[in-house]
Coordinates of C-alpha atoms in Angstrom, one line a residue:
X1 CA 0.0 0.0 0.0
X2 CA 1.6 3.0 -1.2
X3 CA 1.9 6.2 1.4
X4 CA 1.3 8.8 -0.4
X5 CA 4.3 10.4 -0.1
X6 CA 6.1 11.6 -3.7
X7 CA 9.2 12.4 -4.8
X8 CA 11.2 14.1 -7.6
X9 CA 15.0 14.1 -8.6
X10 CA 15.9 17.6 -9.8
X11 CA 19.2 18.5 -11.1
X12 CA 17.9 22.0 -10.2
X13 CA 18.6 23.4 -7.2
X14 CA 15.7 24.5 -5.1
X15 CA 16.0 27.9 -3.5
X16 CA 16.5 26.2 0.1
X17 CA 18.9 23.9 -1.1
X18 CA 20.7 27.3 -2.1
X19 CA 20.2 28.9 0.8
X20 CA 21.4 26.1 3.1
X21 CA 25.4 26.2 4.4
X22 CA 25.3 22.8 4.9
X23 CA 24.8 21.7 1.1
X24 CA 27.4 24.1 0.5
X25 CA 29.7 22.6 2.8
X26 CA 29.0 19.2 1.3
X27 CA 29.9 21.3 -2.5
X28 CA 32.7 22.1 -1.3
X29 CA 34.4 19.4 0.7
X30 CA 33.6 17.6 -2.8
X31 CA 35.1 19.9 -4.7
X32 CA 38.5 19.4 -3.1
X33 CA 38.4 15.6 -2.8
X34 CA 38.5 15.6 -6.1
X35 CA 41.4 18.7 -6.4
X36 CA 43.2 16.7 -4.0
X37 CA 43.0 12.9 -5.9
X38 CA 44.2 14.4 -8.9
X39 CA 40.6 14.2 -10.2
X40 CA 41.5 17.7 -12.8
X41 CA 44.0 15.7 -14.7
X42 CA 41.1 13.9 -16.3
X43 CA 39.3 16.9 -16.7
X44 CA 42.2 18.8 -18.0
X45 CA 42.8 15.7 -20.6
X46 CA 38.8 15.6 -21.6
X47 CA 39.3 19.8 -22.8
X48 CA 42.5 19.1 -24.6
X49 CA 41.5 16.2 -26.5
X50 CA 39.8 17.2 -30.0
X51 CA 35.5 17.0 -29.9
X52 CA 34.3 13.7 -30.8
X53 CA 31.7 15.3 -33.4
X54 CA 31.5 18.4 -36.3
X55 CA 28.9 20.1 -37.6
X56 CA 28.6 18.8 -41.5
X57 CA 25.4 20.6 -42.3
X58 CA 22.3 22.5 -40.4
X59 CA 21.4 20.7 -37.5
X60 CA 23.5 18.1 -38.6
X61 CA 26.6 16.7 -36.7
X62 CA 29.3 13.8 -37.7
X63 CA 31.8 11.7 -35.9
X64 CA 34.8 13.8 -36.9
X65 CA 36.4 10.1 -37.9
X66 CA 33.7 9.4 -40.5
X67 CA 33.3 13.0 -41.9
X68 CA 33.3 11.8 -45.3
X69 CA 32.1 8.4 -44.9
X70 CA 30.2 5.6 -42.8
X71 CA 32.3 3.5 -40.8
X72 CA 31.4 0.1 -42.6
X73 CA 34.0 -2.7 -41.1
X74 CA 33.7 -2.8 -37.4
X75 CA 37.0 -4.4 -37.2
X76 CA 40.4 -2.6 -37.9
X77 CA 42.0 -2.3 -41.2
X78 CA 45.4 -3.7 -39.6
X79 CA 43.6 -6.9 -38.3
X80 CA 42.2 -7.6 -41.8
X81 CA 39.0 -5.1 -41.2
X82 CA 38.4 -4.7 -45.2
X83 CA 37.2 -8.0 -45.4
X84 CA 34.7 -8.0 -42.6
X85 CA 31.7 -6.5 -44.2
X86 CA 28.6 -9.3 -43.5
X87 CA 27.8 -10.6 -39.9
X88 CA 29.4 -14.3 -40.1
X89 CA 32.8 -13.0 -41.0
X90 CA 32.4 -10.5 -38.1
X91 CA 31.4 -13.5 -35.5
X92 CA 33.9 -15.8 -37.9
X93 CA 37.0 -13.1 -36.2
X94 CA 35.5 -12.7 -32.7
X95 CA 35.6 -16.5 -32.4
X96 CA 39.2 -16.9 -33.7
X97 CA 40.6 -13.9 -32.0
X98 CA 38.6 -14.8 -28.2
X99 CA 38.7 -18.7 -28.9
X100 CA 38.0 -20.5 -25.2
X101 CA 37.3 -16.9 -23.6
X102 CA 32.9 -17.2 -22.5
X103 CA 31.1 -16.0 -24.8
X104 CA 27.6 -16.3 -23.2
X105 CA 25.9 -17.2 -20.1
X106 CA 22.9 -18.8 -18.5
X107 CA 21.3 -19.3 -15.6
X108 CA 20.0 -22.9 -15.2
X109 CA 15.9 -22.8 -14.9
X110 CA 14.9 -25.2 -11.8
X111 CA 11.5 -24.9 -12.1
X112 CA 8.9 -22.4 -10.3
X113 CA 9.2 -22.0 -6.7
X114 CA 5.7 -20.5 -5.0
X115 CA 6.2 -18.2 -2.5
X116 CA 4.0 -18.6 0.7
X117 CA 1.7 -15.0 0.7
X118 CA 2.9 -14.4 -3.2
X119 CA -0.1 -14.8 -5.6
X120 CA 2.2 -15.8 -8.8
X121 CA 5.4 -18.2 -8.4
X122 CA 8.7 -17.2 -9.1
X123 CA 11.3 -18.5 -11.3
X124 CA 14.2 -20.7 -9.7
X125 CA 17.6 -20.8 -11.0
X126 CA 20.5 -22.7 -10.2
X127 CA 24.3 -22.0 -11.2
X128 CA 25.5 -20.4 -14.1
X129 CA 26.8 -22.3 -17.3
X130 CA 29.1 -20.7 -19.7
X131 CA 29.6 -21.3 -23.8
X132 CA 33.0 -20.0 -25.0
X133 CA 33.1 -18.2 -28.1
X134 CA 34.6 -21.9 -29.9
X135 CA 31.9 -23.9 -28.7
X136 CA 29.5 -20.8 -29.5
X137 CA 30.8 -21.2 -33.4
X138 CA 31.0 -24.8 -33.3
X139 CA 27.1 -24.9 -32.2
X140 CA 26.1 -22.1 -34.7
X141 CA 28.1 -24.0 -37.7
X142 CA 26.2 -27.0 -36.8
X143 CA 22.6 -25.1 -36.5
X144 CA 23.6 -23.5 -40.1
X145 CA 24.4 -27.2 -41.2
X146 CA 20.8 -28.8 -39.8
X147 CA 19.3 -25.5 -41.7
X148 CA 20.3 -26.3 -45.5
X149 CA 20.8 -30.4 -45.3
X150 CA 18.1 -32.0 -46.9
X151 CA 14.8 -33.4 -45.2
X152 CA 16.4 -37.2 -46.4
X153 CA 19.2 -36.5 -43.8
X154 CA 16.8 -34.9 -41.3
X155 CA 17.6 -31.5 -42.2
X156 CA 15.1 -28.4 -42.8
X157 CA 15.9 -28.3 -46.6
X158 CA 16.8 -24.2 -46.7
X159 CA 18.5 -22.7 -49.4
X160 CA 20.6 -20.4 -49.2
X161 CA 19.7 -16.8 -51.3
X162 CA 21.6 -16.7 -54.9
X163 CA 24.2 -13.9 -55.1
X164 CA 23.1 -11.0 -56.9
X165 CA 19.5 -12.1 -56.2
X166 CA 17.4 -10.1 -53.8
X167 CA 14.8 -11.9 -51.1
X168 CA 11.7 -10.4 -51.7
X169 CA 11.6 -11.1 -55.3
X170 CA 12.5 -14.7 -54.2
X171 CA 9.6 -17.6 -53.0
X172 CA 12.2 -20.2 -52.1
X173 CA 13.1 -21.6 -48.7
X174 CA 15.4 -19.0 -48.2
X175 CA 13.7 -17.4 -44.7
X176 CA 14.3 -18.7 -40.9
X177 CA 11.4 -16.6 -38.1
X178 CA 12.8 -16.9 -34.6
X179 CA 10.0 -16.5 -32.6
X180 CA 11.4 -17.1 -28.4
X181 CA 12.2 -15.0 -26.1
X182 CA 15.8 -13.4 -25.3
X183 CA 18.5 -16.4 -24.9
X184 CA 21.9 -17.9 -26.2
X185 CA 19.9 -20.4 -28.3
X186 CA 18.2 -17.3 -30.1
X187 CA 22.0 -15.6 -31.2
X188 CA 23.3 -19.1 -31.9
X189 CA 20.5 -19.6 -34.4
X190 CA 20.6 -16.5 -36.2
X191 CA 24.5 -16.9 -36.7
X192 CA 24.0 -19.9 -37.5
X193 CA 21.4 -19.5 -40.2
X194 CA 23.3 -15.7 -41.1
X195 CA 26.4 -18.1 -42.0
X196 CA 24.7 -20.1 -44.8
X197 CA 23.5 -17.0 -46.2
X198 CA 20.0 -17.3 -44.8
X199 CA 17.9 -14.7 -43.7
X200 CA 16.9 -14.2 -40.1
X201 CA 13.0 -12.6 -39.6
X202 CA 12.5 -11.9 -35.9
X203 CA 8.9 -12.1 -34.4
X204 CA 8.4 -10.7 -30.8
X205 CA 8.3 -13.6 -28.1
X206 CA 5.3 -11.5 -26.6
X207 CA 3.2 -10.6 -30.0
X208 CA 0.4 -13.3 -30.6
X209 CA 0.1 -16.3 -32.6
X210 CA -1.4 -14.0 -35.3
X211 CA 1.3 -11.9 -35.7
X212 CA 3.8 -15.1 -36.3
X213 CA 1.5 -16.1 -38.9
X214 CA 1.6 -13.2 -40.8
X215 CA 5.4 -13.0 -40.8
X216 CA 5.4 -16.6 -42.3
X217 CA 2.8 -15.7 -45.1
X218 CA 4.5 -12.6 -46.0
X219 CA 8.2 -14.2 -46.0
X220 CA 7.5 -17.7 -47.2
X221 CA 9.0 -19.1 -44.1
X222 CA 9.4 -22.6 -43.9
X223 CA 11.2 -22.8 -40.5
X224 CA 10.3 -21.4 -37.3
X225 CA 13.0 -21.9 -33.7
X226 CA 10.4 -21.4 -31.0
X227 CA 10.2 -22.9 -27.4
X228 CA 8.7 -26.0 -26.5
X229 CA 5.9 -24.6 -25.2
X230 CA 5.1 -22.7 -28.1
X231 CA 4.8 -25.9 -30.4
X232 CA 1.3 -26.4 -30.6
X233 CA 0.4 -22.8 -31.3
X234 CA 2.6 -22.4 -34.2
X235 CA 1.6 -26.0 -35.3
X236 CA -1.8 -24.8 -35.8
X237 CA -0.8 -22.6 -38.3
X238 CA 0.0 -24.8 -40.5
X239 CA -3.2 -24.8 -42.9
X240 CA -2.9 -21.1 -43.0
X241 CA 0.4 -20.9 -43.6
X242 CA 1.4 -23.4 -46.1
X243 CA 4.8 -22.9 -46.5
X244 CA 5.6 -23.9 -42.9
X245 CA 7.2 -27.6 -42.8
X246 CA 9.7 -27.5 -39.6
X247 CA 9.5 -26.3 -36.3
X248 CA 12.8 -26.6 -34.1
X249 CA 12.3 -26.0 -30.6
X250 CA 14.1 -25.0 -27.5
X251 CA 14.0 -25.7 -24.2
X252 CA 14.8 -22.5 -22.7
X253 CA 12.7 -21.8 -19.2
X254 CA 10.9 -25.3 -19.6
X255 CA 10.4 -27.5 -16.2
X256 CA 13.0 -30.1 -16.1
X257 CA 10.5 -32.7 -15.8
X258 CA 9.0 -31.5 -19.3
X259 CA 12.0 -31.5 -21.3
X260 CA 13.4 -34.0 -23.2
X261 CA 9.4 -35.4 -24.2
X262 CA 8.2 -36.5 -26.8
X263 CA 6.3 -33.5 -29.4
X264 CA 3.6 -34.3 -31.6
X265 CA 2.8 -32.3 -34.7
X266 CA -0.2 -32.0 -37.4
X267 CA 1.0 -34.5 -40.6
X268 CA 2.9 -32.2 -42.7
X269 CA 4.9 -30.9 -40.2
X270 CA 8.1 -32.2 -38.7
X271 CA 9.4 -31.0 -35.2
X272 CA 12.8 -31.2 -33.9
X273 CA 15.0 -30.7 -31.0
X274 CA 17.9 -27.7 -30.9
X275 CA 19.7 -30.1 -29.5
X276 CA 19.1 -32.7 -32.2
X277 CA 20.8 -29.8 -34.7
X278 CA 23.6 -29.1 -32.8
X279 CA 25.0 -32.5 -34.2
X280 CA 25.6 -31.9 -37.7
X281 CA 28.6 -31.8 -39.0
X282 CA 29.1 -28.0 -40.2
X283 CA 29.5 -27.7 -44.0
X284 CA 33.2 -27.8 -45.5
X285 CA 32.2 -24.5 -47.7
X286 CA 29.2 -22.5 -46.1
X287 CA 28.0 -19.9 -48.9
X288 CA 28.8 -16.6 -47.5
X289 CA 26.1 -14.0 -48.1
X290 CA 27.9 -10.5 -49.7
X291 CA 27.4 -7.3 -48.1
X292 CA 24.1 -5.9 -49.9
X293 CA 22.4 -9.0 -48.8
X294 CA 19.5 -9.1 -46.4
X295 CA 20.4 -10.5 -43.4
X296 CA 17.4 -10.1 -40.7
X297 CA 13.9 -8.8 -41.5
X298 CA 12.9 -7.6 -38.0
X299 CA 9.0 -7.5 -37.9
X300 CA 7.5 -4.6 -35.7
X301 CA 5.6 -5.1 -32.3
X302 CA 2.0 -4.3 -34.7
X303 CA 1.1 -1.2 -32.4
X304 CA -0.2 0.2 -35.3
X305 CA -1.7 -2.0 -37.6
X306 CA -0.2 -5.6 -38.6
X307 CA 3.7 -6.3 -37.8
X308 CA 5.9 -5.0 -40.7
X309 CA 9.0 -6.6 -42.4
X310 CA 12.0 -3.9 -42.0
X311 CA 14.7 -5.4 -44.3
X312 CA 18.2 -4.7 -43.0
X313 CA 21.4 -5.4 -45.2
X314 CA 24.6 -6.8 -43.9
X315 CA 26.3 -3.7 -44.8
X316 CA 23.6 -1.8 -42.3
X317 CA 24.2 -4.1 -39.7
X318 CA 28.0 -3.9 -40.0
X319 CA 27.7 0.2 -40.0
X320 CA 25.8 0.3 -37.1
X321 CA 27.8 -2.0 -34.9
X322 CA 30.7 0.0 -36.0
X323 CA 29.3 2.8 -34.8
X324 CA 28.8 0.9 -31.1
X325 CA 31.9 0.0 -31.3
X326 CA 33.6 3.4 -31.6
X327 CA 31.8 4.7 -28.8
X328 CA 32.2 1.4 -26.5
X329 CA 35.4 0.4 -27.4
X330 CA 37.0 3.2 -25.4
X331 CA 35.4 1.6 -22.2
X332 CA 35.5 -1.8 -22.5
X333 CA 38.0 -4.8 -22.3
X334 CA 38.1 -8.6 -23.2
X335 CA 35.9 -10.4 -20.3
X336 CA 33.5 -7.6 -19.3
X337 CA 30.0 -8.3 -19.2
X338 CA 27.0 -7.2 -21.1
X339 CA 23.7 -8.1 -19.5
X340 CA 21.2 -8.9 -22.2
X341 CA 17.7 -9.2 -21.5
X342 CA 15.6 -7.0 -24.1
X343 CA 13.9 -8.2 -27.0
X344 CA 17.0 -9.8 -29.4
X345 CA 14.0 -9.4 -32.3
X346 CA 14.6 -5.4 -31.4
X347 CA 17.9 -4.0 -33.7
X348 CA 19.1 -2.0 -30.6
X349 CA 19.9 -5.7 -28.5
X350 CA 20.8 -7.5 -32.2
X351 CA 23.2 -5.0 -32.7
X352 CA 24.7 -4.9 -29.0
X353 CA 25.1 -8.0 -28.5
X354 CA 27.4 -8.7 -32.0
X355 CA 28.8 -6.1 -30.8
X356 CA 29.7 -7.0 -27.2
X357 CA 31.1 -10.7 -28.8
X358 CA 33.2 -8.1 -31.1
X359 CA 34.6 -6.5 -28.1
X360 CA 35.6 -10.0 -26.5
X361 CA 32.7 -9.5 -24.2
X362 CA 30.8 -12.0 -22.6
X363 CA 26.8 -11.8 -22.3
X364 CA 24.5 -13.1 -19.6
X365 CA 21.1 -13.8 -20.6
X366 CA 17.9 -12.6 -18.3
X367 CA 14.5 -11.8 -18.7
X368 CA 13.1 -8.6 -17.6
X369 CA 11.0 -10.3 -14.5
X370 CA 14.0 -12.0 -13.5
X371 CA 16.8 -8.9 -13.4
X372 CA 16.2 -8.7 -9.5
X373 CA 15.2 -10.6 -6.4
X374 CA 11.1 -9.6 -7.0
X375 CA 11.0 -12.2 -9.7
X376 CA 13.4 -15.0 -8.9
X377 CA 14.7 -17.1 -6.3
X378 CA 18.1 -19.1 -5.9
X379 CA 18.8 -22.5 -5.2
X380 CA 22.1 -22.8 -3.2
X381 CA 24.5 -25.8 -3.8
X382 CA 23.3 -27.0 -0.6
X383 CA 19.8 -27.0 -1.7
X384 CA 18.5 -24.2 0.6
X385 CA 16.9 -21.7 -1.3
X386 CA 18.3 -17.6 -1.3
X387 CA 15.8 -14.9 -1.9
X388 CA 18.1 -11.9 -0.7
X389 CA 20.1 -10.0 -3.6
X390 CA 23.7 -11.0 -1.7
X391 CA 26.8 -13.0 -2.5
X392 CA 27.3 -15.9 -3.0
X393 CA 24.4 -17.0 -5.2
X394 CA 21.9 -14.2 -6.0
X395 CA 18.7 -14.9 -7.2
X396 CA 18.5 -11.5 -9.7
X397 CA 20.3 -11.7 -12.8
X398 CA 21.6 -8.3 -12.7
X399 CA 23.7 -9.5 -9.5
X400 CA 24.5 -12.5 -10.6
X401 CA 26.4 -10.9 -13.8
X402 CA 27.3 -8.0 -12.5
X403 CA 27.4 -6.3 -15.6
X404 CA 29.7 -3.8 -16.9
X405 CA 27.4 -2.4 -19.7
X406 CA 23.6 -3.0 -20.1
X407 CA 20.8 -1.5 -22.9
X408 CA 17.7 0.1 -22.0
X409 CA 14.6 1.9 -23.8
X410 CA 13.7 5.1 -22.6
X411 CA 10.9 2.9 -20.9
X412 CA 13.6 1.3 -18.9
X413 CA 15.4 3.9 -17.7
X414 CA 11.9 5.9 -16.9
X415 CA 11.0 2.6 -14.2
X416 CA 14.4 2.6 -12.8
X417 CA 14.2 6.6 -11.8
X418 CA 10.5 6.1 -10.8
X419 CA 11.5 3.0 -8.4
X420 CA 14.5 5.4 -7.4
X421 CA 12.3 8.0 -6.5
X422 CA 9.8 6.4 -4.8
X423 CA 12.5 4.5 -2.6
X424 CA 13.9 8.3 -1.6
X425 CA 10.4 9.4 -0.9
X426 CA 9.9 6.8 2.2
X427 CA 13.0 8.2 3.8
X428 CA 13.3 10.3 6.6
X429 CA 13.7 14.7 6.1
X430 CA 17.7 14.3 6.5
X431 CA 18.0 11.5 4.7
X432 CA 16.1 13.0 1.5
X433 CA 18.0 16.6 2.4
X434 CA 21.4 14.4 1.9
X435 CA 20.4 12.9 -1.4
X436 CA 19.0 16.4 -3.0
X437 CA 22.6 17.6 -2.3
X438 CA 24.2 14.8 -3.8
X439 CA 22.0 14.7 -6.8
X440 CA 22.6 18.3 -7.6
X441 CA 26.1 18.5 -6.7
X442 CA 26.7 15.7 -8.7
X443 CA 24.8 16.6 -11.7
X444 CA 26.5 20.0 -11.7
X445 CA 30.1 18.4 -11.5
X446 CA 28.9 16.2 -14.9
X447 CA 28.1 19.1 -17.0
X448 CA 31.5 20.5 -16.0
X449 CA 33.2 17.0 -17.4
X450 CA 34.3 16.1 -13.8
X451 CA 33.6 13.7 -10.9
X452 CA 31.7 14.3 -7.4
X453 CA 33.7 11.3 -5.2
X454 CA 32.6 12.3 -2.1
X455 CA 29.1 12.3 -3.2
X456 CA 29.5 9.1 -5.1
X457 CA 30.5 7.0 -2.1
X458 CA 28.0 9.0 0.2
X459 CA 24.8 8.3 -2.2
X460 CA 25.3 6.9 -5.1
X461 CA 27.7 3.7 -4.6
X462 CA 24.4 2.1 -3.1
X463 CA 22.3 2.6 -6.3
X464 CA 25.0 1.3 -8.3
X465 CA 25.2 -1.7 -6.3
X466 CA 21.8 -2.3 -7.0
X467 CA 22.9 -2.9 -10.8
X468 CA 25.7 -5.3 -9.9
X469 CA 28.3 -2.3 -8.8
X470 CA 30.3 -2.7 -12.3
X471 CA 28.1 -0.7 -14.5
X472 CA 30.5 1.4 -16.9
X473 CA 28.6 2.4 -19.1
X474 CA 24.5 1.7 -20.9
X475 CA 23.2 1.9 -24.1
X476 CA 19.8 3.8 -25.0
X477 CA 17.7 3.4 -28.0
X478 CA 14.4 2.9 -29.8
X479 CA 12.9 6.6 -29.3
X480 CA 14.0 9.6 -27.7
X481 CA 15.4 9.6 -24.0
X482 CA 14.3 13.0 -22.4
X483 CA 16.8 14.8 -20.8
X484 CA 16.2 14.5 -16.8
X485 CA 16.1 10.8 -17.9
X486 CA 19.1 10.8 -19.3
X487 CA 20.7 13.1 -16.4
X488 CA 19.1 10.4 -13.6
X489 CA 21.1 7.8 -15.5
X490 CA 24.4 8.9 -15.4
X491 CA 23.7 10.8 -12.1
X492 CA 22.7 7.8 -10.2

């Protein structure tokens, strides 16, 4: 039952706040921490360094690096970058250059676990397993493999699309649909079908059966990767959508007890296991798609009429992580970790996530219910059971991964500084006096390109604990982020 009581983080000083010698002698004392821990020398380093952007036009501004022209190869000229223009080669180097470093993570699924009082059960996870970036290629070879094999050898009988021939004029089984929610067997599936020169069409895991339907008419999909417990829907499709001939499914989230059964499907149909595909022998000479290809036709949510087909190139893919990786790059090194949980049928998490594995990055996989304590629980090695977000064995994702960097729609962002605000609202007059003067203080220091440390360990080193305590740095995309969003973000 909520109190009543609000709360609002302003990066705008009240009047009081102004008034009061006490938040100035909190200003201050910052102020000289940082004079006195060197903190200027970054500063003085930021203002000497040449501006990241230039204005090319009205309203217009450029990376000053790609003045003249869009950064196409994400990876550098010296390490063979030229070459790397479609989205197998890219994951083709990652795997070679990271080899046995992880690659992706998951949390094992245990079942549900219902909470005495709690009116929905929550998920229960055990320990973490971890794919390195060989056995990630070795299982997305194989997937690409079980894609174009014929139906004789159990395959789904794909084709890979003709160079010099474009999809949409084309009626062949050229045309995968994931349709399942965010996970390592989604990303191994689309590299595996992107490296046989497939194309990849994305449904959202939360759209309705409709909406997966009219992906498969309009692309003449043959094969849909979906979860187990998925099977039947999409099976009933089948005399509407005549095209469809093989489901593979996953087991991702499904009760131990259920996997591993038996699936029945409509005659017509064939359904197989991931698993069952992740034992082909990859092909000796996988046709490589070029650069102008498709390589992902990412349907929309339908908010406004039926999902639409948005056809993205290799080349756009391949510009646009490039562009991530510019900016990320600075930040990040081999073995931090990228916590992905948005929708991998959304470009934004596509695109971070190849580019994380270009960065040598590791990726551990959540769903938005699961990111804290609320939504799971932990089963300890012991068997006992841990619902409290603490070491060792947390039941959130975000502290099991700790991550390092982490994407978010402006949606996102807008819950976390709503359940920050509310959180400062309970507390007591002082308390909310303490964090006002922090907030300020440290937004002010921010504009001027320098740090607030005393303010950061006072306030703000328990926030960032409550995103694993490693955050560096987050990604923000698919609409417009307003601008006390964005402060309360890097503020906090």
């Amino acid at each position: 039952m909520s109190s009543g009581k609000t709360f609002k983080a302003s990066s705008t000083p009240s009047l009081a706040l102004l008034l009061n010698p006490l938040a100035w002698f909190i200003w201050i004392l910052d102020f000289v921490i940082w004079v006195l821990t060197f903190g200027w020398v970054k500063t003085i380093k930021f203002y000497l360094q040449p501006s990241y952007s230039v204005e090319v036009g009205p309203a217009v501004r450029r990376n000053r690096a790609a003045v003249d022209k869009l950064f196409t190869s994400p990876v550098p000229e010296s390490e063979g970058g030229a070459a790397v223009l479609t989205t197998p080669k890219l994951f083709a180097w990652a795997a070679a250059k990271y080899g046995d470093e992880k690659a992706m993570g998951t949390r094992t699924f245990l079942g549900e676990y219902q909470e005495e009082g709690w009116r929905f059960p929550k998920k229960k996870f055990g320990a973490t397993t971890w794919m390195s970036f060989r056995e990630l290629k070795t299982k997305a070879d194989a997937f690409g493999a079980a894609l174009v094999a014929t139906r004789a050898k159990k395959g789904c009988g794909m084709q890979p699309v003709p160079k010099g021939k474009n999809v949409e004029d084309l009626t062949g089984p050229h045309t995968i649909l994931l349709f399942e929610d965010t996970c390592a067997d989604w990303m191994t599936c689309a590299l595996g079908a992107l490296s046989q020169s497939l194309v990849v069409a994305t449904s959202y895991a939360t759209l309705g059966i409709d909406a997966v339907g009219e992906a498969i008419k309009a692309s003449n999909i043959t094969t849909v990767v979906t979860n187990r417990k998925n099977v039947e829907r999409v099976a009933g499709l089948k005399k509407a959508c005549p095209t469809l001939q093989t489901i593979i499914y996953t087991e991702f989230h499904v009760a131990p007890e259920d996997q591993g059964k038996a699936v029945s499907v409509p005659k017509g149909l064939t359904a197989i296991p991931l698993e069952d595909c992740f034992k082909f022998e990859p092909t000796k000479e996988a046709a490589e798609p070029t650069p102008e290809q498709v390589a992902v036709i990412m349907y929309t949510s339908g908010s406004t009429g039926k999902p639409k087909g948005v056809l993205l190139k290799h080349e756009s893919v391949l510009a646009s992580i490039s562009g991530l990786l510019d900016v990320l790059g600075k930040a990040a090194t081999t073995g931090d970790c990228y916590l992905g949980y948005l929708p991998q049928s959304h470009i934004l998490e596509f695109c971070a996530e190849l580019t994380c594995l270009a960065l040598g990055m590791h990726i551990g996989y959540a769903d938005p219910r699961t990111l804290t304590s609320t939504g799971a629980v932990r089963e300890r090695p012991d068997g006992s059971i841990n619902q409290k977000p603490e070491w060792p064995c947390p039941p959130g994702a975000i502290q099991e991964f700790r991550p390092t960097f982490m994407a978010g729609v402006p949606k996102v962002w807008d819950i976390l500084k709503k359940a920050m605000e509310d959180k400062v609202a309970e507390m007591s007059p002082v308390k909310k006096f303490i964090f006002n003067v922090a907030y300020v203080g440290r937004a002010t220091a921010l504009r001027q390109h320098r740090d607030a440390p005393l303010l950061k360990a006072l306030v703000f080193k328990k926030l960032a604990k409550m995103l694993g305590g490693k955050l560096k740095a987050t990604i923000s995309g698919g609409g417009a982020i307003s601008s006390e969003v964005q402060t309360f973000a890097r503020v906090a």
